């Protein structure tokens, strides 16, 4: 998980939303070369803010209702915009400015100001299943060509987000517009900072971003040589003959290689961590031969189990799957790209230990070196499930679980 703190200094003032009886604009005196922040109450039930440098507009803000927005200056120069439950905040730039960053999309545009995100929950998704949705990584950081950074600070707040969604009834037709609407009971917080230009903003961001070092750094072999995946050639039509033939071709051609990832359909039932004996009669021997060709070997896994699997029955008896609401304890059946299944309660330590023990047994029996962890996005978490975490926290817990298996693992 990524810690969201970055960028350069901004000269601003500690400003709260003006009361309903205080309509005037507040401007903070600053040196000639500094940035200024103005907030005001409009004629209607709305608050406005303007971030300027030397008379040039850097960022505009518009919040409804007026009382939903609070603006605070931090000692390190950041400006924190806090949106109360039910509130809506829009941030926009001049039409000549570009935006960069934001969450991954199936159709990525550069700069981001050429792209669009239709209004949707701020939640990780399988963007290949619906190309209009935000992808697996919730990257809530934007930079503008004028040097402003906009960072959505992580918490458990529920919100809807859009970017350049011109289909909204009151959408602006000029400039880029980032819109956030709080839909839950917790505050939504954004951090603004200003640098001299976008390069300085990016460098400052990189200097402030934490480097993940725990529980271990990633294996450098994965950076130096390709990961070869059976999915690229065979999709689900994979078996022992095809895997060994594929590896032999790669080795014979002298291609560099770090590991070979055996993807979907190596097991008979999703959730059962055992090779399909009809397709893989000698998995341990296959792994030894792949090692001899210079490959580490990983297997594709997900947090799902299909209902006919042995894993489903065992996990249901022990209470390891996400359950329906109401306290019945019955596993909640969810829909994913391979049909109906149940989802590991990854926030529960007992469920994680059970899942990990089964995976470790597979490692011990076959000699595989690790796993590719697929799925786990928030969209798959059933809204009615009893869980200790919300949908996005599920994705974070799944990523932390994957990290327990060493730096050679892959995570979608």
Coordinates of N, CA, C and O in Angstrom, one line a residue, residues 47 122 126 146 188 194 196 232:
X47 N -19.5 27.2 -1.8 CA -18.2 27.8 -1.4 C -17.3 27.7 -2.6 O -17.4 26.8 -3.4
X122 N -15.3 5.3 -6.0 CA -13.8 5.2 -5.8 C -13.5 3.9 -5.3 O -13.4 3.6 -4.1
X126 N -12.0 -4.7 -11.9 CA -11.4 -5.4 -13.0 C -11.7 -4.6 -14.3 O -12.8 -4.8 -14.9
X146 N 0.9 23.4 -14.5 CA 1.2 24.7 -13.8 C 1.9 24.4 -12.5 O 2.3 25.3 -11.8
X188 N -13.8 13.2 3.5 CA -13.0 13.0 2.4 C -11.9 14.1 2.4 O -12.3 15.3 2.5
X194 N 1.9 23.3 -4.3 CA 2.3 24.0 -5.5 C 3.8 24.0 -5.6 O 4.5 24.3 -4.7
X196 N 7.0 25.1 -8.7 CA 7.2 26.1 -9.8 C 6.7 25.6 -11.1 O 6.2 26.4 -12.0
X232 N -0.2 -15.9 -22.3 CA 0.1 -15.2 -23.6 C -0.1 -16.0 -24.8 O -0.5 -15.5 -25.8

